[in-house]
CSV table of C-alpha atoms in Angstrom, one decimal:
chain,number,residue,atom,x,y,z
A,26,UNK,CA,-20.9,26.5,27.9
A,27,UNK,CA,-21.5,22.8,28.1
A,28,UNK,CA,-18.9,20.0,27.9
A,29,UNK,CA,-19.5,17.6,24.8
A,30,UNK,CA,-16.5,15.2,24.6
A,31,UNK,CA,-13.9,14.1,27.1
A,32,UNK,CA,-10.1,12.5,26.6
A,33,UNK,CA,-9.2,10.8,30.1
A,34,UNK,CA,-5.7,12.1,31.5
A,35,UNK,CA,-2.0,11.2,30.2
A,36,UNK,CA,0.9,10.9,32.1
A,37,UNK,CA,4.1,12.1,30.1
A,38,UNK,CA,7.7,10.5,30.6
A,39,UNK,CA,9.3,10.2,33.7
A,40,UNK,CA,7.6,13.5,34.8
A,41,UNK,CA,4.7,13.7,37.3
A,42,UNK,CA,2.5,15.4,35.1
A,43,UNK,CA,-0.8,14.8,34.0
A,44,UNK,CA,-3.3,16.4,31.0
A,45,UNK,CA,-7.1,16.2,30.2
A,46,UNK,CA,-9.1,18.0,27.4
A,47,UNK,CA,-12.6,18.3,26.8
A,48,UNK,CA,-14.3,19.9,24.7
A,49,UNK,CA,-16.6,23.3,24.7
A,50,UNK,CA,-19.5,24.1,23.1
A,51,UNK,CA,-22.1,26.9,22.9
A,52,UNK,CA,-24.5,28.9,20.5
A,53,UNK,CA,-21.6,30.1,18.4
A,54,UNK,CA,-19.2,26.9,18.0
A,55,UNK,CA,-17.0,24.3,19.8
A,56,UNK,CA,-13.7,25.2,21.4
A,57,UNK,CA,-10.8,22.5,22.9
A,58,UNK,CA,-9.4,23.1,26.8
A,59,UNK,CA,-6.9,21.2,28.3
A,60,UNK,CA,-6.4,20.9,32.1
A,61,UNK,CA,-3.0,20.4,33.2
A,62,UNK,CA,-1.9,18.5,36.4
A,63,UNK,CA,-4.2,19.3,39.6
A,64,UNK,CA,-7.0,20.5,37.7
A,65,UNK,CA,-7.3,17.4,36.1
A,66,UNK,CA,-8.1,15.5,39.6
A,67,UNK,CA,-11.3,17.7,38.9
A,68,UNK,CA,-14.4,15.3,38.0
A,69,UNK,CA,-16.1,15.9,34.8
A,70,UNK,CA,-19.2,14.6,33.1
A,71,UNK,CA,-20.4,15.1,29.3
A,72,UNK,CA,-23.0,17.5,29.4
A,73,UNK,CA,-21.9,19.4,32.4
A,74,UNK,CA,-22.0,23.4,32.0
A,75,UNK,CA,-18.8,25.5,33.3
A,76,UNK,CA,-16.7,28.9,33.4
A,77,UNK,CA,-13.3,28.5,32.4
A,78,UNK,CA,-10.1,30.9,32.1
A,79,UNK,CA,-7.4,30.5,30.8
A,80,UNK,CA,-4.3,31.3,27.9
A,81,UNK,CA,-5.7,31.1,24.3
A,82,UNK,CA,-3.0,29.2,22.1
A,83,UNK,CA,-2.7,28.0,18.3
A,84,UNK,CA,-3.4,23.7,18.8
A,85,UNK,CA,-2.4,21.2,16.5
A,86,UNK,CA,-5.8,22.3,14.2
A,87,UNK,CA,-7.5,25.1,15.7
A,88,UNK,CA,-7.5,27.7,18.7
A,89,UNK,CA,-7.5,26.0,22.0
A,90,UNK,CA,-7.6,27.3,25.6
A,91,UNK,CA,-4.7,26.5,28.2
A,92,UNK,CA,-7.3,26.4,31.0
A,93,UNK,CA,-5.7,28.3,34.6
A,94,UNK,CA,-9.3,28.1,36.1
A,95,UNK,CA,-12.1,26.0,35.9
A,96,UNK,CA,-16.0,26.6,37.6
A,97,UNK,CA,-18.6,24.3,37.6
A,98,UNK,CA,-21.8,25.8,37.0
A,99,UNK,CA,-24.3,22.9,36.8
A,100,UNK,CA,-23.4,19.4,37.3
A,101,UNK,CA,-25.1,15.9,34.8
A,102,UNK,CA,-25.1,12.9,35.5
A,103,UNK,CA,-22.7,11.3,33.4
A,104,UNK,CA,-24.1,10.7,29.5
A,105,UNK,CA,-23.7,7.8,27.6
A,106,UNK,CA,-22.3,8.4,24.3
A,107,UNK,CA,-25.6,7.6,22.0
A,108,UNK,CA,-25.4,5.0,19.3
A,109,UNK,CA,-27.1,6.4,16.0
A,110,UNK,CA,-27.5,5.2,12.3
A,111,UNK,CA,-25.4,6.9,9.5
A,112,UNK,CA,-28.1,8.8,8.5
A,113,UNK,CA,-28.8,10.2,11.9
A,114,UNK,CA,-25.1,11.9,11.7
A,115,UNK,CA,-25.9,15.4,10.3
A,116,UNK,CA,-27.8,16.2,13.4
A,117,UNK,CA,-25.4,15.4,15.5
A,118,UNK,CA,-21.9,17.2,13.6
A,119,UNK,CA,-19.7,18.3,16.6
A,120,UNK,CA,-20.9,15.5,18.6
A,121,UNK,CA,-18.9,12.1,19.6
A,122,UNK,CA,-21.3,9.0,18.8
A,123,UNK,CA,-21.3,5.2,18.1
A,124,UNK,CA,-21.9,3.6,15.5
A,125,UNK,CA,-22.8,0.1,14.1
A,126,UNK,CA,-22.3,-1.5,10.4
A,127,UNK,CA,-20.3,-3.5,8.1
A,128,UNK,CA,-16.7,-2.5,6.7
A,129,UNK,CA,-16.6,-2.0,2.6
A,130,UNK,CA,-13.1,-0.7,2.3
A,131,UNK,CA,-10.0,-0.2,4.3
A,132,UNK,CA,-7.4,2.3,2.6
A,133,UNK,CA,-3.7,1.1,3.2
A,134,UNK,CA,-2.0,3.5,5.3
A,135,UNK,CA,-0.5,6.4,4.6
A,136,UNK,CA,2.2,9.0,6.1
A,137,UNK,CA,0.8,12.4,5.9
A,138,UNK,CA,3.0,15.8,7.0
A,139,UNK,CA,2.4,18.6,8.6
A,140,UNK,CA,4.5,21.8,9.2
A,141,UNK,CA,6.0,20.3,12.5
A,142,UNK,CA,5.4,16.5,12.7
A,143,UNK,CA,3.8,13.5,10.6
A,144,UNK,CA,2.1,10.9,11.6
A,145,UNK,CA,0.0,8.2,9.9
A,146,UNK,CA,-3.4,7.9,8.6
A,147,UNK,CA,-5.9,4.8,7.6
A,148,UNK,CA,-9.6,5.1,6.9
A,149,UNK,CA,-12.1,2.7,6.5
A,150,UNK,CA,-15.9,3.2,5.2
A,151,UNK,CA,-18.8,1.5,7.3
A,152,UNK,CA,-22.1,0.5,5.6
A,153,UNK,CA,-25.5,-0.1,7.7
A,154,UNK,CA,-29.2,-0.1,6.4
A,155,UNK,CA,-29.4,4.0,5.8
A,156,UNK,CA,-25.7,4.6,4.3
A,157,UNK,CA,-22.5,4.6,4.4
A,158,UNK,CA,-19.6,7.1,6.1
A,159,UNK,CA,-16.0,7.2,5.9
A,160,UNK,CA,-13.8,7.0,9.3
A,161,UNK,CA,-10.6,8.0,9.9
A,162,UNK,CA,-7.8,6.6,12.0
A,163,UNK,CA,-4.8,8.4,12.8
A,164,UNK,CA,-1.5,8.0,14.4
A,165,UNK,CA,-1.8,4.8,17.1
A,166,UNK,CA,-5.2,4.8,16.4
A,167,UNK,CA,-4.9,2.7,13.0
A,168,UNK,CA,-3.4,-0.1,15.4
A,169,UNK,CA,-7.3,-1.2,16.2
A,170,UNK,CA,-7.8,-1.9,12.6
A,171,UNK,CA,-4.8,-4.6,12.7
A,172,UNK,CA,-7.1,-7.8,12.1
A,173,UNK,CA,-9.7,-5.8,10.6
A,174,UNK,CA,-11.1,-6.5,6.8
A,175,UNK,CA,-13.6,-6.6,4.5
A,176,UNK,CA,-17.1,-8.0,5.5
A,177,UNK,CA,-16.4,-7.4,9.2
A,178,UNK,CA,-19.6,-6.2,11.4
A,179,UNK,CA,-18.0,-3.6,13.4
A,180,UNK,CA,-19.4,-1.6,16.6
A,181,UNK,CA,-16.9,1.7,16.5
A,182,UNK,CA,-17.8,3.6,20.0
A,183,UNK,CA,-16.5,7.5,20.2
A,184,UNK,CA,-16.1,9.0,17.0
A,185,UNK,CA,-16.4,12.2,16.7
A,186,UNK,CA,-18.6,14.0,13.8
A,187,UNK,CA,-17.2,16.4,10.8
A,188,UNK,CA,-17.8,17.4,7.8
A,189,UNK,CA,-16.1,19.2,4.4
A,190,UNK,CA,-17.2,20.8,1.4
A,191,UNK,CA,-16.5,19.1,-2.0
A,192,UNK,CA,-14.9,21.4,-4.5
A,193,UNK,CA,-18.2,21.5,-6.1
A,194,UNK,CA,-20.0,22.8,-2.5
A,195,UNK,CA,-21.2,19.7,-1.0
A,196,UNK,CA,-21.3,18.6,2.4
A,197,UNK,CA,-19.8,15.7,3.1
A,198,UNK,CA,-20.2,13.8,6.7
A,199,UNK,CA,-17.3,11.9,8.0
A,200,UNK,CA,-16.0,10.4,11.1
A,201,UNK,CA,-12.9,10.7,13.4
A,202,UNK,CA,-11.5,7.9,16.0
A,203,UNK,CA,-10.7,9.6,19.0
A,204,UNK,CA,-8.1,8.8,22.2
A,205,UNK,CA,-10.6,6.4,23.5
A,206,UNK,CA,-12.4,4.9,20.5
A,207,UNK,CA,-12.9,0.9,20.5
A,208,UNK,CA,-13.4,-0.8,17.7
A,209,UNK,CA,-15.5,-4.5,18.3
A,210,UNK,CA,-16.1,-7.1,16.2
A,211,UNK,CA,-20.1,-8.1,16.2
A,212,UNK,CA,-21.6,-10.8,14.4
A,213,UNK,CA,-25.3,-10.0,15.6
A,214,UNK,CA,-25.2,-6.4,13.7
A,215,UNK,CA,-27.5,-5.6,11.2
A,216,UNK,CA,-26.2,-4.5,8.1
A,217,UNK,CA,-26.4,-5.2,4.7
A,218,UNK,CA,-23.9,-8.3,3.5
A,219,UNK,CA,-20.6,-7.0,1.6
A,220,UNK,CA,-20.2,-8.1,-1.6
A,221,UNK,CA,-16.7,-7.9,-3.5
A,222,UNK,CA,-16.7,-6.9,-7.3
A,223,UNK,CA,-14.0,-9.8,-8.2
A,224,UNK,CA,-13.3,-10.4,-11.6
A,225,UNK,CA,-10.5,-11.7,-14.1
A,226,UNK,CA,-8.1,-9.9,-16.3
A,227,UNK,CA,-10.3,-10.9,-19.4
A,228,UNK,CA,-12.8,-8.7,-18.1
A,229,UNK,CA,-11.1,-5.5,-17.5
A,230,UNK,CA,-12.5,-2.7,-20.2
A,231,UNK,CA,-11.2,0.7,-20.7
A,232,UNK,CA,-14.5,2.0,-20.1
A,233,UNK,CA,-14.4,0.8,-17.0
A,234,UNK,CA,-12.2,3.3,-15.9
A,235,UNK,CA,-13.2,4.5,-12.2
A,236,UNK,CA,-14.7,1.4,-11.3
A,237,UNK,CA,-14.2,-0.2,-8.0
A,238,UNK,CA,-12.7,-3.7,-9.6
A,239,UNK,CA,-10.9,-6.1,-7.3
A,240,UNK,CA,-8.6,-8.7,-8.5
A,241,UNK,CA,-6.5,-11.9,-8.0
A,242,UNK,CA,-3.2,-12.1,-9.4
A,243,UNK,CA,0.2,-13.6,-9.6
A,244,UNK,CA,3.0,-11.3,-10.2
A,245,UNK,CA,5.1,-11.8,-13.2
A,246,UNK,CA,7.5,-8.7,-13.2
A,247,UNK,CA,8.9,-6.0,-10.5
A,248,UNK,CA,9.6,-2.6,-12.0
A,249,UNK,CA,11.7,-0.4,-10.5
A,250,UNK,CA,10.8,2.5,-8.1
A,251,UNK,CA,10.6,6.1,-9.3
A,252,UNK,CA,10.1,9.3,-7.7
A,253,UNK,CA,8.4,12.1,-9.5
A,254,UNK,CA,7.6,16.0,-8.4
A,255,UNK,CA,4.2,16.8,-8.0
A,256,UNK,CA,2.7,19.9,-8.8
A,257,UNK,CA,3.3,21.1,-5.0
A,258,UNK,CA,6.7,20.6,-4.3
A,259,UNK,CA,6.1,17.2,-2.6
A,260,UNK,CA,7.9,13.8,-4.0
A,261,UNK,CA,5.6,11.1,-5.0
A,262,UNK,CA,6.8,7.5,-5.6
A,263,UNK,CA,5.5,5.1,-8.2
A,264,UNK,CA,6.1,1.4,-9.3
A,265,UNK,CA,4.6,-1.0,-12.0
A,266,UNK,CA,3.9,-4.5,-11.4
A,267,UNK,CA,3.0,-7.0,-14.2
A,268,UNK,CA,0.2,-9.4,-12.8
A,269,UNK,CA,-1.4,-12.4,-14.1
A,270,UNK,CA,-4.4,-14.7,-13.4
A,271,UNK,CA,-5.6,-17.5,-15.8
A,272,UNK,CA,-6.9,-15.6,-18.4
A,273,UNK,CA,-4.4,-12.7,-19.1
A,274,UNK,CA,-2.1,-10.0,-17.8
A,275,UNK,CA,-2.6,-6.6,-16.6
A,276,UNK,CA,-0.1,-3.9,-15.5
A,277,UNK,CA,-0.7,-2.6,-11.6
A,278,UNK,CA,0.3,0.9,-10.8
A,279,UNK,CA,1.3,1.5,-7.2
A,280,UNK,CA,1.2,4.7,-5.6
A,281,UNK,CA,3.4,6.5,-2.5
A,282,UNK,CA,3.1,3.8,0.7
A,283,UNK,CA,1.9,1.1,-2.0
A,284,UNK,CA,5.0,1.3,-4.5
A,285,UNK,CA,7.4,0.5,-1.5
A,286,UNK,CA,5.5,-2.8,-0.4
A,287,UNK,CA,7.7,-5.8,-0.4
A,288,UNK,CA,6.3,-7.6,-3.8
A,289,UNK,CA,8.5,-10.3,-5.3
A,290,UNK,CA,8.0,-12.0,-8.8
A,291,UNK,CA,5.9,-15.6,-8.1
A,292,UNK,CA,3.8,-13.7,-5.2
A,293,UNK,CA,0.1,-13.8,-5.1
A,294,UNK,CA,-1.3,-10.1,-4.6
A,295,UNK,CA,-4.9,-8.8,-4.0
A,296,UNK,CA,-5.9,-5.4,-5.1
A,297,UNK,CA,-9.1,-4.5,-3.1
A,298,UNK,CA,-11.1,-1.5,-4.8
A,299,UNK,CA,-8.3,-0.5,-7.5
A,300,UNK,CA,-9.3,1.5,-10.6
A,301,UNK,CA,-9.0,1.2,-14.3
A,302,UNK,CA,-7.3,3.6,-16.3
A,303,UNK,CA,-7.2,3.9,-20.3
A,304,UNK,CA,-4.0,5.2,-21.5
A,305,UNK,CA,-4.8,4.7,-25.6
A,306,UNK,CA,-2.2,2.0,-25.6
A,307,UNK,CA,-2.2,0.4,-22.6
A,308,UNK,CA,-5.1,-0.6,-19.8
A,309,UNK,CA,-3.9,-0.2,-16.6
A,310,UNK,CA,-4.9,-0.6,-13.0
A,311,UNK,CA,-4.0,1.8,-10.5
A,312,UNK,CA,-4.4,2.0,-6.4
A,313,UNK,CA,-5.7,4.6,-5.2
A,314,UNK,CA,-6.5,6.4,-1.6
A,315,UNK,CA,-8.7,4.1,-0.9
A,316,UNK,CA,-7.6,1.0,-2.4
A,317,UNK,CA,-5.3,-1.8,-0.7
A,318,UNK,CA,-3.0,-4.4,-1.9
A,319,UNK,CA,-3.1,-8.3,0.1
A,320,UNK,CA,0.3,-9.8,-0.9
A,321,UNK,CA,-0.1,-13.7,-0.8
A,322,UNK,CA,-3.9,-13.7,0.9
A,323,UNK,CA,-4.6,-16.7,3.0
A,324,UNK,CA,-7.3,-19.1,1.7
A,325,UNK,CA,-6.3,-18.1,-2.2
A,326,UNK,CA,-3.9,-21.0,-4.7
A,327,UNK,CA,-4.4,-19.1,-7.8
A,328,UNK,CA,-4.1,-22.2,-10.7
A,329,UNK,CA,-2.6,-20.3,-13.5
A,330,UNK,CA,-1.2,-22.7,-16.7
A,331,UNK,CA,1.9,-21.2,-17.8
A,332,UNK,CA,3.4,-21.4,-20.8
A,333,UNK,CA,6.1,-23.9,-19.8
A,334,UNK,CA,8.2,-25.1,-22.3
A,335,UNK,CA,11.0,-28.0,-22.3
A,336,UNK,CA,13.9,-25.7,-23.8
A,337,UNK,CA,14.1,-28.2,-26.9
A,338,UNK,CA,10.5,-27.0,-27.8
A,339,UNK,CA,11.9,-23.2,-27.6
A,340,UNK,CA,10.8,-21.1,-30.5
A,341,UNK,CA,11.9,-17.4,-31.5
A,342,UNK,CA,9.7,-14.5,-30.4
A,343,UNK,CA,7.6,-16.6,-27.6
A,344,UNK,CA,7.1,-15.5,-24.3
A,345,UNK,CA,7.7,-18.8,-21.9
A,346,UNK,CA,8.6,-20.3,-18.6
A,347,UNK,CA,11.3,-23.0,-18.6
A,348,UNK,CA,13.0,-24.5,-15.8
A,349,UNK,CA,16.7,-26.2,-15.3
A,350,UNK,CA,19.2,-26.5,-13.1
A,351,UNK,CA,22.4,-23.6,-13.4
A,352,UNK,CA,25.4,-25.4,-15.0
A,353,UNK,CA,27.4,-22.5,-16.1
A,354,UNK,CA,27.9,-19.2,-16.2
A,355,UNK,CA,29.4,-16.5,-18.6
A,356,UNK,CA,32.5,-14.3,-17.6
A,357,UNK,CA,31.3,-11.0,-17.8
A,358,UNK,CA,31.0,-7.5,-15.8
A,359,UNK,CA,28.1,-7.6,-13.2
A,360,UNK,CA,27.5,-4.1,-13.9
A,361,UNK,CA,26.6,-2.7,-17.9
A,362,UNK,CA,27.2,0.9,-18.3
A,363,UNK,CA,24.6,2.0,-20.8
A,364,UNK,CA,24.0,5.8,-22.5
A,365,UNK,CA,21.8,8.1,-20.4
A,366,UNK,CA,20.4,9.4,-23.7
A,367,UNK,CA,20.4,6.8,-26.5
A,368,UNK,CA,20.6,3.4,-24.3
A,369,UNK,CA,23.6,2.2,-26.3
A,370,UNK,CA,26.8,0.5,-24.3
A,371,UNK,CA,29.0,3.2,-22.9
A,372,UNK,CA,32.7,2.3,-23.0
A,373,UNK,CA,34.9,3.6,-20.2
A,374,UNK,CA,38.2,5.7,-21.9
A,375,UNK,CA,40.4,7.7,-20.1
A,376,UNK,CA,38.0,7.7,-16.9
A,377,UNK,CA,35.4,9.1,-19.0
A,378,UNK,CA,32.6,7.3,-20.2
A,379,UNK,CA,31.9,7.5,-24.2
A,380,UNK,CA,28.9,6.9,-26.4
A,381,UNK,CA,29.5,6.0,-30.0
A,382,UNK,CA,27.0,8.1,-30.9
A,383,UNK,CA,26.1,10.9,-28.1
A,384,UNK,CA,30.0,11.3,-26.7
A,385,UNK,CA,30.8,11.8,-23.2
A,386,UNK,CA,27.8,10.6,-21.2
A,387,UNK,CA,26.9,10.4,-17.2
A,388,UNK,CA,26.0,6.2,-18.1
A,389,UNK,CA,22.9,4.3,-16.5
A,390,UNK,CA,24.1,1.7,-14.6
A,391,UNK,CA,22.4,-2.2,-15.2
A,392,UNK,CA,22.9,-5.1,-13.2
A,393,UNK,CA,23.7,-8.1,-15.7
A,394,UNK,CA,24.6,-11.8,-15.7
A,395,UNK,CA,23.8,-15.1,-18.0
A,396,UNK,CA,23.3,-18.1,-16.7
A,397,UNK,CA,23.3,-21.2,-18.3
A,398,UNK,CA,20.2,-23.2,-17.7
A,399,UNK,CA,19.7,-27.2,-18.4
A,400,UNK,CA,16.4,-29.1,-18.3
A,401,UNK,CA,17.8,-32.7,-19.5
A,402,UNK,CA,16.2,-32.0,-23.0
A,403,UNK,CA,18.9,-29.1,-24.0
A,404,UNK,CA,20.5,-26.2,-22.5
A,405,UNK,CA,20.0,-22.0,-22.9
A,406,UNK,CA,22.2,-19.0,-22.1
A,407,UNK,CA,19.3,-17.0,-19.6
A,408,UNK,CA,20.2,-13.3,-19.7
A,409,UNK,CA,19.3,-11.2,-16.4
A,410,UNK,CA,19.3,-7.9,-16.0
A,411,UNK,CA,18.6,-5.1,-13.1
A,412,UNK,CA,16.2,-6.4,-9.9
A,413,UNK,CA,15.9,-10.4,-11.2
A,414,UNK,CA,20.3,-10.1,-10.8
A,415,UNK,CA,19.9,-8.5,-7.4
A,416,UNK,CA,17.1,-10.8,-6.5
A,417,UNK,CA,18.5,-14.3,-7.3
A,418,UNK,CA,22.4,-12.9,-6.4
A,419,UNK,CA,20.7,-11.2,-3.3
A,420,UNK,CA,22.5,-8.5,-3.3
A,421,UNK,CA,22.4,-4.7,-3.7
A,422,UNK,CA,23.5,-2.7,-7.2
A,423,UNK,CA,26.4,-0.9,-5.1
A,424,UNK,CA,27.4,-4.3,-3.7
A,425,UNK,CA,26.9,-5.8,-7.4
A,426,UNK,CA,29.9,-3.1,-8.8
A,427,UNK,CA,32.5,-4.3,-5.9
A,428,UNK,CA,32.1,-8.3,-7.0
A,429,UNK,CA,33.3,-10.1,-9.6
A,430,UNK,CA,31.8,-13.0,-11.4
A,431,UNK,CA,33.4,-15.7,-9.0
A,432,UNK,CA,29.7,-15.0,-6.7
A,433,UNK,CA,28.1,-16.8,-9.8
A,434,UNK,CA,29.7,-19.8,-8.4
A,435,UNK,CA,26.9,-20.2,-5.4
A,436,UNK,CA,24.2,-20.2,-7.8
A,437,UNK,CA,25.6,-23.8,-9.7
A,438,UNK,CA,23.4,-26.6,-9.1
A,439,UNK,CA,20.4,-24.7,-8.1
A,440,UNK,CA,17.2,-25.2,-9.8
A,441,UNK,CA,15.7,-21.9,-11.1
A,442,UNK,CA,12.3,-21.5,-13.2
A,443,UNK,CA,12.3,-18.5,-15.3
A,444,UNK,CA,9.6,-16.6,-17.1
A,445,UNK,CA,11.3,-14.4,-20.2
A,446,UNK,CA,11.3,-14.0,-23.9
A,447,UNK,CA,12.7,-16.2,-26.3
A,448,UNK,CA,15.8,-14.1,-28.6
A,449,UNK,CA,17.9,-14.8,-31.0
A,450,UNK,CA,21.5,-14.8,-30.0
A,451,UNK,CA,24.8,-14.4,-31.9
A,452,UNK,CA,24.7,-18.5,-32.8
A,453,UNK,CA,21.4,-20.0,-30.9
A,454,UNK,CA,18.9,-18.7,-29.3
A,455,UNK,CA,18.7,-16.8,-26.1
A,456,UNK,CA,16.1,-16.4,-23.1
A,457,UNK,CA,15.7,-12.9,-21.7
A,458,UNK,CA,14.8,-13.4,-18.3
A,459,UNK,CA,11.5,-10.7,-17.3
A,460,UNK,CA,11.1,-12.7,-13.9
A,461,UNK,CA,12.0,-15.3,-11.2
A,462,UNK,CA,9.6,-17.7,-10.2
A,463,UNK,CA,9.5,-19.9,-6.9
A,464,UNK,CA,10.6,-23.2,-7.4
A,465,UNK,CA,7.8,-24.9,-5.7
A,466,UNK,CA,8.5,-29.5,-5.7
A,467,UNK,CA,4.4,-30.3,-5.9
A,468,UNK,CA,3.9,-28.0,-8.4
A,469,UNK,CA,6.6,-29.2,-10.3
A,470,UNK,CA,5.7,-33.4,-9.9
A,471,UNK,CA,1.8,-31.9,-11.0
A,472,UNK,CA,3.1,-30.5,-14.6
A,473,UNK,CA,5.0,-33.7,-15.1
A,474,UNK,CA,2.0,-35.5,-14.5
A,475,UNK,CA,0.3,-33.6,-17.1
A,476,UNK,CA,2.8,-34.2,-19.7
């Protein structure tokens, strides 16, 4: 049995312990030992052939031996790990290799569980001259890929070769980072130049579904988070995002890690390799495994003419952006109680809350406020409700239901710029407020200029 991969000793704790595993291999498969203290003072070379005894035990994947005894039956010189082309990995599945090429994609990354621990995964896919090959990072491994992106020439040294079969019975090749993998930027490596598939909302078909699309946006609107069961027990999360870039919108589906990424309204997102998905009514784009989200990319001032309206030039049914400074406020609850099943206002009798129409009712709570917003050309009462409230207020729903309206107070004399719909109220019209923008001075002096 020869040795075909080594992992240099680790010291645990406080504890004068040390640990060193290598791998096995002969005509029937590959088998992991691990040396414990003395044994690892024992010097080892890829390619050597020894005995070994020891306890077999279940590992983390497979069967692994606990080795008591180790002999050294023939001694290499020590082997250099070879660098080969993508192609070339077939031949060498078992093996630990280098390899050279260009990153296409980097996956976001992602907390996967196991029976007794999680830890975290990221994977990025490497393109030279003969293919491509997907590696994977795990646990303090995905620290190397910190400064890593698209485009990069990489030299990845120490990955170890494996494969899978596709439901459908193909082999697929893949690659592993291992305990002492590097991963090096360099420019003089050979590969074929990556080019991103960038396009504009406009351009988005349903037929396009599956396509690897990335896309520039600013976001207009923050759903809320949802968790959902999946078919196996586990919980998945989701969240929609409303972008925009200068020639439409487009809703973005996140996904699990993605749908709890800090995204405000006004930010400037990236979606890197996101697909398209045709629901009958509505187009969306999703992010999948192996697509990423940038929020505000450097290099990128997306120039997007908004709607912006003076509030005198208002109209009925328009969707529009205004801005004004707060000069009022309306007395009213912070929190609406609304029916679970109908949506209708649920009043609060007898500690029980009631639904005209559906009775006693566990209610949805809704963070709401109205501000009243002047421009110098007229004034409009600027309805908010759930995350905008407990964005501007900055604060919480559960800290929303212990304050009164008096916190309104720190928000007179600011200067907010809304995006919303145009209502009709009980006397004059209303602006229902979908999302806050960032009140940005330059940008601002440019629109006047372009009055």
């Amino acid at each position: 049995i020869d040795i075909i991969y080594l992992q240099y000793p680790s010291h645990y704790c406080n504890i004068i312990s040390s640990v060193l595993s290598f791998i096995l291999r002969d005509d029937e498969g590959t088998l992991r030992c691990t040396l414990w203290d003395d044994l690892t003072d024992i010097q080892l070379n890829r390619g050597d052939v020894v005995e070994v005894s020891g306890v077999v035990r279940e590992g983390l994947r497979n069967l692994e031996i606990s080795v008591n005894d180790l002999k050294i039956i023939k001694k290499e010189e020590c082997v250099e790990v070879p660098t080969v082309n993508i192609s070339q990995l077939p031949d060498y599945e078992g093996d630990v290799v280098s390899i050279k090429g260009r990153v296409t994609n980097i996956s976001t990354p992602k907390t996967v569980k196991f029976n007794d621990r999680e830890t975290t995964l990221q994977e990025i896919t490497l393109m030279d001259n003969s293919g491509s090959v997907r590696i994977s990072f795990w646990g303090r491994n995905t620290e190397m890929l910190g400064d890593i992106k698209e485009g990069d020439p990489l030299h990845i040294m120490n990955c170890r070769v494996k494969s899978y079969l596709t439901p459908g019975g193909e082999k697929i090749i893949h690659l592993s980072a291992q305990y002492d993998s590097k991963v090096i930027k360099d420019e003089s490596i050979k590969a074929p130049e990556y080019k991103e598939n960038l396009i504009k909302v406009k351009d988005i078909k349903g037929e396009d579904a599956g396509d690897d699309i990335t896309i520039v946006g600013r976001v207009l609107q923050v759903y809320d988070i949802n968790q959902f069961e999946r078919k196996d027990g586990t919980t998945g999360t989701v969240r929609n995002i409303m972008l925009e870039d200068d020639t439409g919108r487009i809703r973005l589906v996140l996904w699990d890690n993605n749908a709890l990424l800090d995204i405000k309204e006004g930010d400037i997102v990236k979606v890197v390799h996101g697909y398209v998905r045709d629901s009958g009514e509505y187009i969306d784009l999703h992010v999948g495994r192996y697509g990423r989200v940038i929020i505000n990319p450097e290099g990128i001032d997306l120039d997007i003419k908004t709607n912006r309206k003076f509030i005198k030039e208002l109209t009925e049914g328009e969707t529009a952006e205004i801005r004004g400074t707060v000069v009022d406020y309306r007395k009213q609850d912070l929190i609406l109680y609304l029916c679970s099943n109908c949506g209708k206002k649920a009043s609060l009798v007898d500690n029980k809350y009631l639904c005209n129409n559906c009775g006693e009712v566990n209610p949805r709570e809704l963070p709401i406020i109205t501000l009243i917003l002047d421009d110098g050309t007229g004034n409009i009462a600027c309805n908010l409700y759930g995350r905008p409230v407990e964005r501007i207020l900055n604060m919480s729903q559960e800290e929303l239901k212990n304050a009164n309206t008096e916190i309104l107070e720190n928000l007179l004399g600011q200067e907010q710029v809304f995006n919303g719909v145009v209502n009709k109220g009980y006397r004059d019209l209303e602006f229902s407020v979908k999302g806050l923008m960032e009140f940005n001075l330059d940008k601002e002096i440019e629109f006047l200029k372009d009055i």
